[in-house]
Short mmCIF file of C-alpha atoms in Angstrom, two decimals:
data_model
loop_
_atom_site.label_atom_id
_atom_site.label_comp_id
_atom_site.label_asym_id
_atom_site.label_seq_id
_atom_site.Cartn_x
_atom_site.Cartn_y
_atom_site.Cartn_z
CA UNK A 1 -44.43 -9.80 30.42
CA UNK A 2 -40.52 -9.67 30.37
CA UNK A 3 -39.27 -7.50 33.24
CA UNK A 4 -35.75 -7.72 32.26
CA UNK A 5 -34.56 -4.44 31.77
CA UNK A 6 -32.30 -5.41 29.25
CA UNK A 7 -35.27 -6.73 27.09
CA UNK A 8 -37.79 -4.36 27.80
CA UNK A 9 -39.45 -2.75 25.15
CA UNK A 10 -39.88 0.63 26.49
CA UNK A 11 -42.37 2.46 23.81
CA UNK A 12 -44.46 -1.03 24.71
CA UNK A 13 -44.13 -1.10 28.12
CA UNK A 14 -44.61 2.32 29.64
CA UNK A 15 -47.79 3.98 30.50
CA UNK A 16 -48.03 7.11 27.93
CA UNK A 17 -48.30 10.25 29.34
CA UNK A 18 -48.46 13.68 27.27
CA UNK A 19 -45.62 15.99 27.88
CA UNK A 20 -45.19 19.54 27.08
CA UNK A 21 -41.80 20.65 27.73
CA UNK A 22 -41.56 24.76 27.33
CA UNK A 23 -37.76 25.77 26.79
CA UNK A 24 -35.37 23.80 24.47
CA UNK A 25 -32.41 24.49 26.11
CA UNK A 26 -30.00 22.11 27.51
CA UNK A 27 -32.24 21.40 30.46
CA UNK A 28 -35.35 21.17 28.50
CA UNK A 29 -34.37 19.66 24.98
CA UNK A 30 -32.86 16.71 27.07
CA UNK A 31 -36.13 16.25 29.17
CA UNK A 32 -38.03 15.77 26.13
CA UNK A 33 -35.76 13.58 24.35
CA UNK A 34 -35.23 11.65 27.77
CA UNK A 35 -39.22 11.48 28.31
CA UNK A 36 -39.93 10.63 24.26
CA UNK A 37 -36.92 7.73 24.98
CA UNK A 38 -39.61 6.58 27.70
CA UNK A 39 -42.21 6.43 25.85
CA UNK A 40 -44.45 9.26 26.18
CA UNK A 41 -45.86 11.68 23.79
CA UNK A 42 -43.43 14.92 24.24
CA UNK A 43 -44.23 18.26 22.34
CA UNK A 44 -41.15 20.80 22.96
CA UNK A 45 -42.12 24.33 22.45
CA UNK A 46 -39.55 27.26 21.70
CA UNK A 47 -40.47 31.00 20.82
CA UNK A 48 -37.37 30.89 18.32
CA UNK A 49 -38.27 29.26 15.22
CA UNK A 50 -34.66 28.53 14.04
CA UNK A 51 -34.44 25.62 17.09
CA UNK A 52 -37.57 24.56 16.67
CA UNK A 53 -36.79 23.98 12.92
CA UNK A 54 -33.51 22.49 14.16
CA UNK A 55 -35.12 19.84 16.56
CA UNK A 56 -37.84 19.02 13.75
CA UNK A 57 -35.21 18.12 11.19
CA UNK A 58 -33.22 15.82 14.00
CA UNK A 59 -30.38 18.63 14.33
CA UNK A 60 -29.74 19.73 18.22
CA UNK A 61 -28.24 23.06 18.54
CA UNK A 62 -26.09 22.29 21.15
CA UNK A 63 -23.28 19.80 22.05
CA UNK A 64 -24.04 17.03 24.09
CA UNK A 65 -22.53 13.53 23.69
CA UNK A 66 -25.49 11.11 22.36
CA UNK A 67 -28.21 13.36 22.46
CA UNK A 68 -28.67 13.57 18.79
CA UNK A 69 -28.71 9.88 18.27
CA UNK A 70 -31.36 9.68 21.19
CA UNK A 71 -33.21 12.31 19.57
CA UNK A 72 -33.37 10.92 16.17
CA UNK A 73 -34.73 7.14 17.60
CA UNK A 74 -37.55 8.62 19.84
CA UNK A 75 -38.66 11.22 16.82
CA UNK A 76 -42.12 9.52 16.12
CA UNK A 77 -42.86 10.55 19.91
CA UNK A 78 -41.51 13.90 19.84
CA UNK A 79 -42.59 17.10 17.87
CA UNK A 80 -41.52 20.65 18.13
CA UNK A 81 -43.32 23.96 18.10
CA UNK A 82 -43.84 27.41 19.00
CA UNK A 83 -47.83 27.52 19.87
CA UNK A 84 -48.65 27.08 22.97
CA UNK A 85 -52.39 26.77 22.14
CA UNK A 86 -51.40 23.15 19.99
CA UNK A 87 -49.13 21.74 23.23
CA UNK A 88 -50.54 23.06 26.14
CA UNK A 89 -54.22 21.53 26.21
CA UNK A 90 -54.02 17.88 25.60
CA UNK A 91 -50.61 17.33 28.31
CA UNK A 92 -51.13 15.62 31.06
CA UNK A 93 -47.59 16.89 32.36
CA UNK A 94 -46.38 20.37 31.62
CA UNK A 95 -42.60 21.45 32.70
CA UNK A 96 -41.78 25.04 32.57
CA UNK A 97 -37.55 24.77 31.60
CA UNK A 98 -36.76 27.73 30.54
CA UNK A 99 -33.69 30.43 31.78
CA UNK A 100 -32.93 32.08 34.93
CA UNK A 101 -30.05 34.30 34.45
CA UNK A 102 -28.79 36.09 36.94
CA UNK A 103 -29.15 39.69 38.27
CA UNK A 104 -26.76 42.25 39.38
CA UNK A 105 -28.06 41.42 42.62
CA UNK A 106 -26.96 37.42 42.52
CA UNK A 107 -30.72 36.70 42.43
CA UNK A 108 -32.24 35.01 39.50
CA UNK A 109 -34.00 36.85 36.65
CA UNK A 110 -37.41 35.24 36.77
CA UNK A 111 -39.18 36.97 33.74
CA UNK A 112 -38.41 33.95 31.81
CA UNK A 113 -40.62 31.83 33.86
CA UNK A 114 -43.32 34.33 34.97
CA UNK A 115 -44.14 34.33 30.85
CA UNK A 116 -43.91 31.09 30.36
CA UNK A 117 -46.38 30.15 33.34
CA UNK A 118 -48.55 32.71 32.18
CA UNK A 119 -48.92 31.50 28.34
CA UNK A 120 -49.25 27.95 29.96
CA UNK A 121 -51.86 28.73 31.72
CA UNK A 122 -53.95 30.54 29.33
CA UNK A 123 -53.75 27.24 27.64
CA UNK A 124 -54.89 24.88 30.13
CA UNK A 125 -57.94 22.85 29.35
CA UNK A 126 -59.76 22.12 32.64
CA UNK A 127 -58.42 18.63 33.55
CA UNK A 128 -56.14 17.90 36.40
CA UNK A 129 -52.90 19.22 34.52
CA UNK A 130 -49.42 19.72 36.48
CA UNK A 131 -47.29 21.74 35.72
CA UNK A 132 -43.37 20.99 37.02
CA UNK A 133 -40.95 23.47 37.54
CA UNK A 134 -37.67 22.52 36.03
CA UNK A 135 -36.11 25.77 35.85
CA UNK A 136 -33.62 26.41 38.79
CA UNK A 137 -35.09 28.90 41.00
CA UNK A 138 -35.17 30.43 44.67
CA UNK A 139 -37.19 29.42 47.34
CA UNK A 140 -41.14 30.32 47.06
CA UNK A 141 -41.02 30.14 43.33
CA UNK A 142 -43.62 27.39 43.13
CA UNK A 143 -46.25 29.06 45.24
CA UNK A 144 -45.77 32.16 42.88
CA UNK A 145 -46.23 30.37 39.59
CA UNK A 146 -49.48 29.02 41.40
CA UNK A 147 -50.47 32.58 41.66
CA UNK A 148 -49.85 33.25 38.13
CA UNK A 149 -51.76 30.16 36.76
CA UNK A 150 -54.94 30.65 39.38
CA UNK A 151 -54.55 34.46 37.96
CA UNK A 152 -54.48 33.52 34.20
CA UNK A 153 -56.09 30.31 33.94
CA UNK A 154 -59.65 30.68 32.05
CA UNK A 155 -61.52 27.94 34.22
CA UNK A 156 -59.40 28.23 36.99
CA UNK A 157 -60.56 25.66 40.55
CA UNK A 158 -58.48 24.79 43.53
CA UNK A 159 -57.00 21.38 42.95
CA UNK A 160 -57.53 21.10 38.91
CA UNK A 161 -53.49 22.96 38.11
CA UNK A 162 -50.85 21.93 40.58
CA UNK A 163 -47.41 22.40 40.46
CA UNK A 164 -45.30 19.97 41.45
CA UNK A 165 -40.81 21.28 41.79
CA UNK A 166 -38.54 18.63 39.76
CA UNK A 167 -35.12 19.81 39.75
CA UNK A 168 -32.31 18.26 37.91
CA UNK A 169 -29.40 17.72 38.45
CA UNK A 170 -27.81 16.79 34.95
CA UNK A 171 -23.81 17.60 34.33
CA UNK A 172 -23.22 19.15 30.80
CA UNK A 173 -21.01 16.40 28.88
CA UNK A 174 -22.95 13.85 30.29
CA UNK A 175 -26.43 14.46 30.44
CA UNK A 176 -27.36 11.34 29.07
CA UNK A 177 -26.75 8.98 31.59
CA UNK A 178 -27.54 11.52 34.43
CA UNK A 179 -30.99 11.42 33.03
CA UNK A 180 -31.40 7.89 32.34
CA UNK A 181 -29.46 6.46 35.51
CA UNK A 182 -29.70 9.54 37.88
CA UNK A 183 -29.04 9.10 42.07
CA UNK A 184 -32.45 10.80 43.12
CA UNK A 185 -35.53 12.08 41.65
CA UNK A 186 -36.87 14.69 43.86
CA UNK A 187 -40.62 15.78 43.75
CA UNK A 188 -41.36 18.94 46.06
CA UNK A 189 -45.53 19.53 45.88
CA UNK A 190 -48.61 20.17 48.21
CA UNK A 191 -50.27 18.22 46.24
CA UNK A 192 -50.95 14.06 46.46
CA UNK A 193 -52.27 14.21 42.77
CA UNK A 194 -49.30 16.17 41.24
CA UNK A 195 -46.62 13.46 43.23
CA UNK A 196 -48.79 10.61 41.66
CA UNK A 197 -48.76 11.86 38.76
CA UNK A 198 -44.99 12.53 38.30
CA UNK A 199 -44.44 9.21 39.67
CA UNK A 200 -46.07 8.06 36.84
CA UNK A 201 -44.55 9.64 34.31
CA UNK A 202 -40.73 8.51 36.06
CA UNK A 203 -41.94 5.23 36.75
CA UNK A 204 -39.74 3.81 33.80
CA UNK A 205 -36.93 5.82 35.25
CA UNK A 206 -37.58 4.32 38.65
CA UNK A 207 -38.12 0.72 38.18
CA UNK A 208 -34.83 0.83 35.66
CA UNK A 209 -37.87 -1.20 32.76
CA UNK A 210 -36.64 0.89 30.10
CA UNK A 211 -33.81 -1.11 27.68
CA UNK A 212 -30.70 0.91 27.58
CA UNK A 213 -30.20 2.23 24.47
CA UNK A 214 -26.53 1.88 23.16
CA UNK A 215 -25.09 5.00 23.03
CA UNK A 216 -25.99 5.12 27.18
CA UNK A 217 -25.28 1.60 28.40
CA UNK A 218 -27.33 0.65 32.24
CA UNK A 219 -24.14 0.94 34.56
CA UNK A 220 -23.10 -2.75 35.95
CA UNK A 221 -23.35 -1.42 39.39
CA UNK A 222 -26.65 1.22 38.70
CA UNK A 223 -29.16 0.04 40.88
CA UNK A 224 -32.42 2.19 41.73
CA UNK A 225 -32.57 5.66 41.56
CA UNK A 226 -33.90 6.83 45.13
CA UNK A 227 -37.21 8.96 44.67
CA UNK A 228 -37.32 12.11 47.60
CA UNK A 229 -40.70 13.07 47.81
CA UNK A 230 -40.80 16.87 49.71
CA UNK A 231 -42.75 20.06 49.73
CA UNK A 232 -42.52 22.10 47.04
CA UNK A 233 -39.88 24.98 49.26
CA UNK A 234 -37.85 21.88 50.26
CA UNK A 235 -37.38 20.92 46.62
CA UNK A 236 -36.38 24.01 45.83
CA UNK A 237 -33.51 24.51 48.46
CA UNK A 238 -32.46 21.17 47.54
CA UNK A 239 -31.42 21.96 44.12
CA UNK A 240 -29.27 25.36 45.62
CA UNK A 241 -27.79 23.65 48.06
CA UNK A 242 -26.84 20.91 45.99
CA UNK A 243 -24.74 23.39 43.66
CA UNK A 244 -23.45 25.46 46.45
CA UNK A 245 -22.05 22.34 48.42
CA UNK A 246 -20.35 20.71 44.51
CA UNK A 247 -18.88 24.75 44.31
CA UNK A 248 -18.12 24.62 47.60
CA UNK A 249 -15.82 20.94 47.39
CA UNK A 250 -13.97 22.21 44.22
CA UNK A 251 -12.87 25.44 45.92
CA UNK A 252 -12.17 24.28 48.78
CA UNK A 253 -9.86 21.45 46.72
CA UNK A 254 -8.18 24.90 45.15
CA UNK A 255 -7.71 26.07 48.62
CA UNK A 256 -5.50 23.19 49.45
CA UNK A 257 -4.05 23.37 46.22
CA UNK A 258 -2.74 26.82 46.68
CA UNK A 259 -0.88 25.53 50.68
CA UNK A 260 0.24 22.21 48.64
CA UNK A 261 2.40 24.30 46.67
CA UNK A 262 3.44 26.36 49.79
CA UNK A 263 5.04 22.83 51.61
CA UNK A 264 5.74 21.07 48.33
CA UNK A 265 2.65 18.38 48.68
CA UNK A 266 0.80 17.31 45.76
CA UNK A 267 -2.86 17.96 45.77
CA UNK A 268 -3.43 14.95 43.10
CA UNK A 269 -2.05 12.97 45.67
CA UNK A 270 -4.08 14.54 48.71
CA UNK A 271 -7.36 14.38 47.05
CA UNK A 272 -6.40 10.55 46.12
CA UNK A 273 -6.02 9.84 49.68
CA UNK A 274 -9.23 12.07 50.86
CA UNK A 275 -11.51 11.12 48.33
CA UNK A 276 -11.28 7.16 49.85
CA UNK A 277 -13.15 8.72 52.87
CA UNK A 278 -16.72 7.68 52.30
CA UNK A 279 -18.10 10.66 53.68
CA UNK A 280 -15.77 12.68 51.09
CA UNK A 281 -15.54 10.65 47.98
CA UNK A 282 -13.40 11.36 44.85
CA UNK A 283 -15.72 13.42 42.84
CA UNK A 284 -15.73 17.21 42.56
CA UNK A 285 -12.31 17.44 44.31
CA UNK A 286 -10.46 18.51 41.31
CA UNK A 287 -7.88 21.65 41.58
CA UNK A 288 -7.50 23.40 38.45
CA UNK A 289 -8.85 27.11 37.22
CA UNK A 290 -12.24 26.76 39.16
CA UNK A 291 -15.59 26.31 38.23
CA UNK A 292 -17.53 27.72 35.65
CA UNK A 293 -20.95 26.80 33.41
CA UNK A 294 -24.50 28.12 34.24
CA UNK A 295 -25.25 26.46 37.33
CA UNK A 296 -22.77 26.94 40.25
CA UNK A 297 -22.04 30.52 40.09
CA UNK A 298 -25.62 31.85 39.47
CA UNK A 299 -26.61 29.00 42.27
CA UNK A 300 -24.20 30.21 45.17
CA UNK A 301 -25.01 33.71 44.31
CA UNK A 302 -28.49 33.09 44.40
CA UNK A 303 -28.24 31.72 47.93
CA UNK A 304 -25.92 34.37 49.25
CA UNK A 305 -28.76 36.62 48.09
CA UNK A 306 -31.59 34.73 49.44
CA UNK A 307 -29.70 34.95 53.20
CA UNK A 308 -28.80 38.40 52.97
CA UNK A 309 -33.17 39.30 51.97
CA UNK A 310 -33.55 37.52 55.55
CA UNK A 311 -30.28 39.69 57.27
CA UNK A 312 -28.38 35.95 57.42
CA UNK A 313 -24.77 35.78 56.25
CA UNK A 314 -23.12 32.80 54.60
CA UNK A 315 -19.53 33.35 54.92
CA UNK A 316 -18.71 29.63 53.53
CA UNK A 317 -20.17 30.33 50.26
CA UNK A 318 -19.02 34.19 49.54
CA UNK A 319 -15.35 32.15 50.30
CA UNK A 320 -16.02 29.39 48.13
CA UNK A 321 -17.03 32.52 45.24
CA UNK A 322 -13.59 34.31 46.74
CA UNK A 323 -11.59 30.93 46.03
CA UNK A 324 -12.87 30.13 42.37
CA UNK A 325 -12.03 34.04 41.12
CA UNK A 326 -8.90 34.01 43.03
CA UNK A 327 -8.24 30.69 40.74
CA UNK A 328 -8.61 32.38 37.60
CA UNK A 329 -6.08 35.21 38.47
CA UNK A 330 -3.57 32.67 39.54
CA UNK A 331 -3.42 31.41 35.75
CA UNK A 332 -2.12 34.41 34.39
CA UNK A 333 0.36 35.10 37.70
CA UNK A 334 1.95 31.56 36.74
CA UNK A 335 2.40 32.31 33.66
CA UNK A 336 4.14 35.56 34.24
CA UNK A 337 6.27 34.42 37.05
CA UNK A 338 8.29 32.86 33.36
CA UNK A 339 7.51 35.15 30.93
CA UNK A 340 7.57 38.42 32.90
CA UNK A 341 5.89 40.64 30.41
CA UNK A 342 2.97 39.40 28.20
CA UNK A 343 3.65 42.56 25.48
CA UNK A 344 4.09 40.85 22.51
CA UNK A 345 4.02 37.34 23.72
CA UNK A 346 1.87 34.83 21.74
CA UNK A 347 -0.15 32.67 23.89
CA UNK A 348 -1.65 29.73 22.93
CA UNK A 349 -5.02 29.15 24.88
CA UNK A 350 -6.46 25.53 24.84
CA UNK A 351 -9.82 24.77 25.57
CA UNK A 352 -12.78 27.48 25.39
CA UNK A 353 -16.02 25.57 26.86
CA UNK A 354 -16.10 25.22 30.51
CA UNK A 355 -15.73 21.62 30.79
CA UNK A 356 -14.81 18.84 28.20
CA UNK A 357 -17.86 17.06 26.37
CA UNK A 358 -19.95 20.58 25.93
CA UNK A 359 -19.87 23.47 23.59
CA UNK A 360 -21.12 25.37 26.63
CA UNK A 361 -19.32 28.56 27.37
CA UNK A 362 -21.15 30.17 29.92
CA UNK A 363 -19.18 31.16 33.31
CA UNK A 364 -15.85 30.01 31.33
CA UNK A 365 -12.90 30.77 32.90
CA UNK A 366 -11.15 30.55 29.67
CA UNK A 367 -12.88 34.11 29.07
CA UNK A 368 -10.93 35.65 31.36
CA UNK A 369 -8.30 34.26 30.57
CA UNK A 370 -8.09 35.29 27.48
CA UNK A 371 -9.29 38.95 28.07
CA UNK A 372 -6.85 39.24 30.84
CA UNK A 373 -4.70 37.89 28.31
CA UNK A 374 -5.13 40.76 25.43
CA UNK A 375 -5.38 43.39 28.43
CA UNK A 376 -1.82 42.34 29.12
CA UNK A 377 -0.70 42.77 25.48
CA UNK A 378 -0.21 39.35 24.53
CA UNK A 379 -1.49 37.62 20.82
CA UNK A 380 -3.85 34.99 21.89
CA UNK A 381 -4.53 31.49 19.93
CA UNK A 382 -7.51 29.46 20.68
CA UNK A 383 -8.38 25.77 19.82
CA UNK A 384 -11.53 23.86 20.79
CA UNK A 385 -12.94 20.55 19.77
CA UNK A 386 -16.37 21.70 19.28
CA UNK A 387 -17.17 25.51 20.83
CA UNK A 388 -15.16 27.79 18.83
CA UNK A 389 -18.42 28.51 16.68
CA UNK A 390 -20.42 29.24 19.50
CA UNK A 391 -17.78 31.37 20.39
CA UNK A 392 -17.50 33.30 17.21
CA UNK A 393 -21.06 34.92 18.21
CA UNK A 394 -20.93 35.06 22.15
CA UNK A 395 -17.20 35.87 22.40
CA UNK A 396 -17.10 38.87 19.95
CA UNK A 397 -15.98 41.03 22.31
CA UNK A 398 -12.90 38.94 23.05
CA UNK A 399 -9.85 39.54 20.66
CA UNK A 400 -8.08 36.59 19.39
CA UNK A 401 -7.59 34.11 16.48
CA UNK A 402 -8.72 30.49 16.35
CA UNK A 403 -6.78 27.74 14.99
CA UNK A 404 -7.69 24.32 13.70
CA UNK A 405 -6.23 22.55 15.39
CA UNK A 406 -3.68 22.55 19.34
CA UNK A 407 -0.73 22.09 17.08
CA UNK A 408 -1.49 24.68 14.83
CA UNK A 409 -2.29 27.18 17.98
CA UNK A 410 0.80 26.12 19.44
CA UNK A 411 2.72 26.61 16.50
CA UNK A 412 5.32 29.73 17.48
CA UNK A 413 3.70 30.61 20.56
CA UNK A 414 5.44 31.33 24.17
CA UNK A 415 3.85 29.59 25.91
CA UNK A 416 0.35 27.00 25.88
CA UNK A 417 -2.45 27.72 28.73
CA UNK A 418 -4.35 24.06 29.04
CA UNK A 419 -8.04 25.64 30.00
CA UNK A 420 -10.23 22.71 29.19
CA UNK A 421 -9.29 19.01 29.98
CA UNK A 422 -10.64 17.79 26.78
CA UNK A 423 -9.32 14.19 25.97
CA UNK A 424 -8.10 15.73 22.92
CA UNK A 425 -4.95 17.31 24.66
CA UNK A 426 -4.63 15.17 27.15
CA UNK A 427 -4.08 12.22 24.20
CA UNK A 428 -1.87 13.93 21.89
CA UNK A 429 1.76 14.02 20.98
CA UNK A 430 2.64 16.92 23.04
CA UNK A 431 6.69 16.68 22.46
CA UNK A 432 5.36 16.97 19.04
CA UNK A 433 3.45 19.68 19.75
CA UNK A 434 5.72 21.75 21.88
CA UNK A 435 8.69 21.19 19.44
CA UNK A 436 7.14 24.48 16.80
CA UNK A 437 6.89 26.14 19.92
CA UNK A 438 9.30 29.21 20.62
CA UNK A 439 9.74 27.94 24.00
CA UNK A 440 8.30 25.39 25.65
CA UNK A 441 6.44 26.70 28.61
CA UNK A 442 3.03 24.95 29.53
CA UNK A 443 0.19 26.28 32.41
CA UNK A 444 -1.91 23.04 32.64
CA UNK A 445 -4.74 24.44 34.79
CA UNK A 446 -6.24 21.02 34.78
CA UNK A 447 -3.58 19.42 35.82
CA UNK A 448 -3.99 17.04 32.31
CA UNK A 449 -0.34 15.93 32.09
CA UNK A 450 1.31 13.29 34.12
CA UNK A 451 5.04 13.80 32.74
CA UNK A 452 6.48 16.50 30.61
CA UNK A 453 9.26 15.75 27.94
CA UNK A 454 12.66 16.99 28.32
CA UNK A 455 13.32 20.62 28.21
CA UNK A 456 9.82 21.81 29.11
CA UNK A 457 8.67 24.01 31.79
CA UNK A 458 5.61 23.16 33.72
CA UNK A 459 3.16 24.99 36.07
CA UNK A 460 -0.01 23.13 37.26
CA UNK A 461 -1.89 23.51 40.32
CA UNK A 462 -1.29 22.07 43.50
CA UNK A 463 2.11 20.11 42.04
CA UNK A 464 5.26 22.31 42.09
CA UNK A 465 7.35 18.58 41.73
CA UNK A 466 4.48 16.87 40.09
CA UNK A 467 6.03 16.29 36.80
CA UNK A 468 9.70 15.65 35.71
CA UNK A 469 11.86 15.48 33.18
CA UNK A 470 11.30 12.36 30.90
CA UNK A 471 12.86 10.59 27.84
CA UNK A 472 10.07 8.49 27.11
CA UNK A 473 8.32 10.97 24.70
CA UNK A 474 4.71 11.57 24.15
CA UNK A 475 3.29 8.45 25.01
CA UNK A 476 4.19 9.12 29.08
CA UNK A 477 1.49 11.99 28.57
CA UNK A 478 -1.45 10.81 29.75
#
């Protein structure tokens, strides 16, 4: 047999499991397509019909950067329903992925996953069958959902159901070669079996003998992915903690941001010098409007929440949550320290997703931006590469106008708020752009631009000096 994974044939190669995956969102649509890639048999089950007719015809409902073409070359391995009774039986793995939003409280709503663990294990057919939570929850979820399926299982015996905690630990825009190349795979169980059995299933994953499909090339430098093998309360914690320390780095890199443009230091250049510390490193100490998406905010809340059940504080975090929402209001006080008054000002508002490479708009801060925005009295313009139509049904409640295209947005307005560091803007002809403005004022609260044409006003974070005056034109921008 060839064991170069280059040549590999994976569907050939890999010992076939059966997979149910239960939740089609962006956790568990790209579990199945990742696991069908592998080579197993993957059924994907969804209680709204409209997705799972999606999926069936090779149409994702979300935005993710090569998912679709992943999807489409592992479809003779995957299928997609809503019965439980026609998935559920024959798997020999069964992941529970489905939401956890959060509560008023900061803790997660877990009626998602209580009914999902319940239909699941009505279903289960009396072989060893594990079941894997994928869903992001607190501490002591496991042993409850092995409450639920020794309450609801037909045949129930100690030992036949385990459940085994696999958390990712994906990033939206780039899901595909988190899955296929990730750092760690972390198991949390009681249970030898359920481990083995996992291990089995990621064995492709962790021997790196699947090929690389072309849309995801193997990194040059990717060696193995480490595999942490825990109890299943470990697992859990490491998933929150994981968040809460990423949150944690990017506010504390808005923190410094904020005194950099007290003593006239420029946080690009601080984090540069930082980030070459080993035990710091480069990523997730961006400045800019503060987090957003599903994960970090429900994740540090969840944890503040968890302490406070057991009368234990966690000052870092609630400051880290301080930081990112202070973030947000400092966007609109930039922009007013030129414009004064928003009444009547047209605004143009780039970027609506909460990173680039997503449709995702969950925890945006361009939301409030743009509500603070209309609050103030101020005629908002939106452009996004891909999430405007997701944001024509979530974002009803918002009032504003959407424009084809930056330079169409732009067109007239007072000033342009950069929310989103989308390629898009960072690559186009800005003095373009900004000449069918009515004055050229940009807030780039990603800190996109690394010169500014002549005449423009600029306000980014961390950089009062960090861009000047250039004749070069729009191909300085980058």
């Amino acid at each position: 047999m060839d064991n170069n994974p280059a040549t590999n044939n994976t569907a050939a190669t890999v010992n076939s499991l059966k997979v149910a995956v239960v939740g089609t969102g962006y956790v568990g649509m790209g579990t199945a397509v990742m696991l069908a890639y592998l080579g197993h048999q993957v059924v994907g089950i969804d209680i709204d019909q409209n997705k799972v007719d999606m999926l069936s015809r090779g149409e994702l409902p979300i935005y993710e950067p090569g998912l679709e073409d992943l999807l489409i070359e592992s479809k003779d391995r995957l299928r997609w329903t809503t019965d439980y009774s026609t998935a559920i039986p024959g798997a020999d793995v069964i992941f529970i992925c489905v939401g956890t939003p959060p509560l008023p409280s900061g803790q997660p709503n877990l009626n998602y996953v209580a009914e999902a663990a319940r239909s699941v294990a009505k279903n289960l057919n009396g072989k060893l069958q594990v079941v894997v939570n994928k869903s992001t929850v607190p501490v002591g979820t496991g042993d409850w959902v092995s409450r639920i399926i020794e309450d609801n299982a037909l045949d129930y015996a100690s030992g036949q159901y385990v459940v085994v905690s696999n958390p990712e630990f994906l990033r939206e825009g780039t899901a595909l070669q988190d899955s296929l190349y990730p750092d760690r795979i972390v198991l949390g169980s009681n249970s030898p079996e359920g481990i083995a059995r996992l291990e089995q299933l990621y064995a492709p994953l962790l021997q790196q003998t699947f090929t690389a499909p072309s849309i995801a090339p193997r990194p040059e430098t990717y060696g193995l992915p480490q595999l942490v093998k825990t109890s299943l309360s470990s697992a859990e914690m490491i998933k929150y903690a994981a968040n809460a320390f990423l949150a944690l780095k990017i506010s504390f890199a808005n923190e410094v941001a904020g005194l950099c443009e007290c003593v006239d230091a420029d946080i690009e250049q601080v984090t540069r010098g930082i980030g070459f510390d080993q035990r710091i490193g480069h990523r997730f100490l961006s400045a800019g409007a503060g987090w957003g998406g599903s994960c970090f905010g429900k994740d540090t809340a969840a944890l503040i929440s968890t302490g406070s059940e057991y009368g234990y504080s966690m000052p870092i975090l609630r400051a880290a949550v301080e930081v990112n929402q202070r973030q947000r209001h400092l966007i609109i006080n930039k922009l007013q320290r030129h414009l004064r008054r928003l009444q009547g000002k047209k605004v143009a508002v780039l970027g609506l997703a909460f990173k680039p490479n997503t449709d995702d708009l969950r925890d945006a801060p361009a939301h409030d931006c743009i509500h603070r925005l209309t609050e103030l009295g101020a005629e908002v313009v939106v452009h996004d590469p891909v999430a405007m139509p997701h944001a024509r049904g979530q974002w009803a409640h918002l009032k504003y106008q959407e424009a084809e295209s930056a330079e169409a947005a732009m067109q007239g307005a007072d000033a342009v708020i950069v929310m989103t560091e989308w390629d898009d803007y960072r690559h186009m002809d800005w003095d373009k752009a900004l000449s069918g403005m009515r004055r050229r004022l940009i807030i780039d609260s990603r800190n996109i631009l690394a010169t500014v044409p002549e005449n423009t006003t600029i306000e980014q974070i961390g950089r009062v000096h960090a861009a000047q005056p250039s004749t070069v034109g729009a191909g300085a921008l980058t």
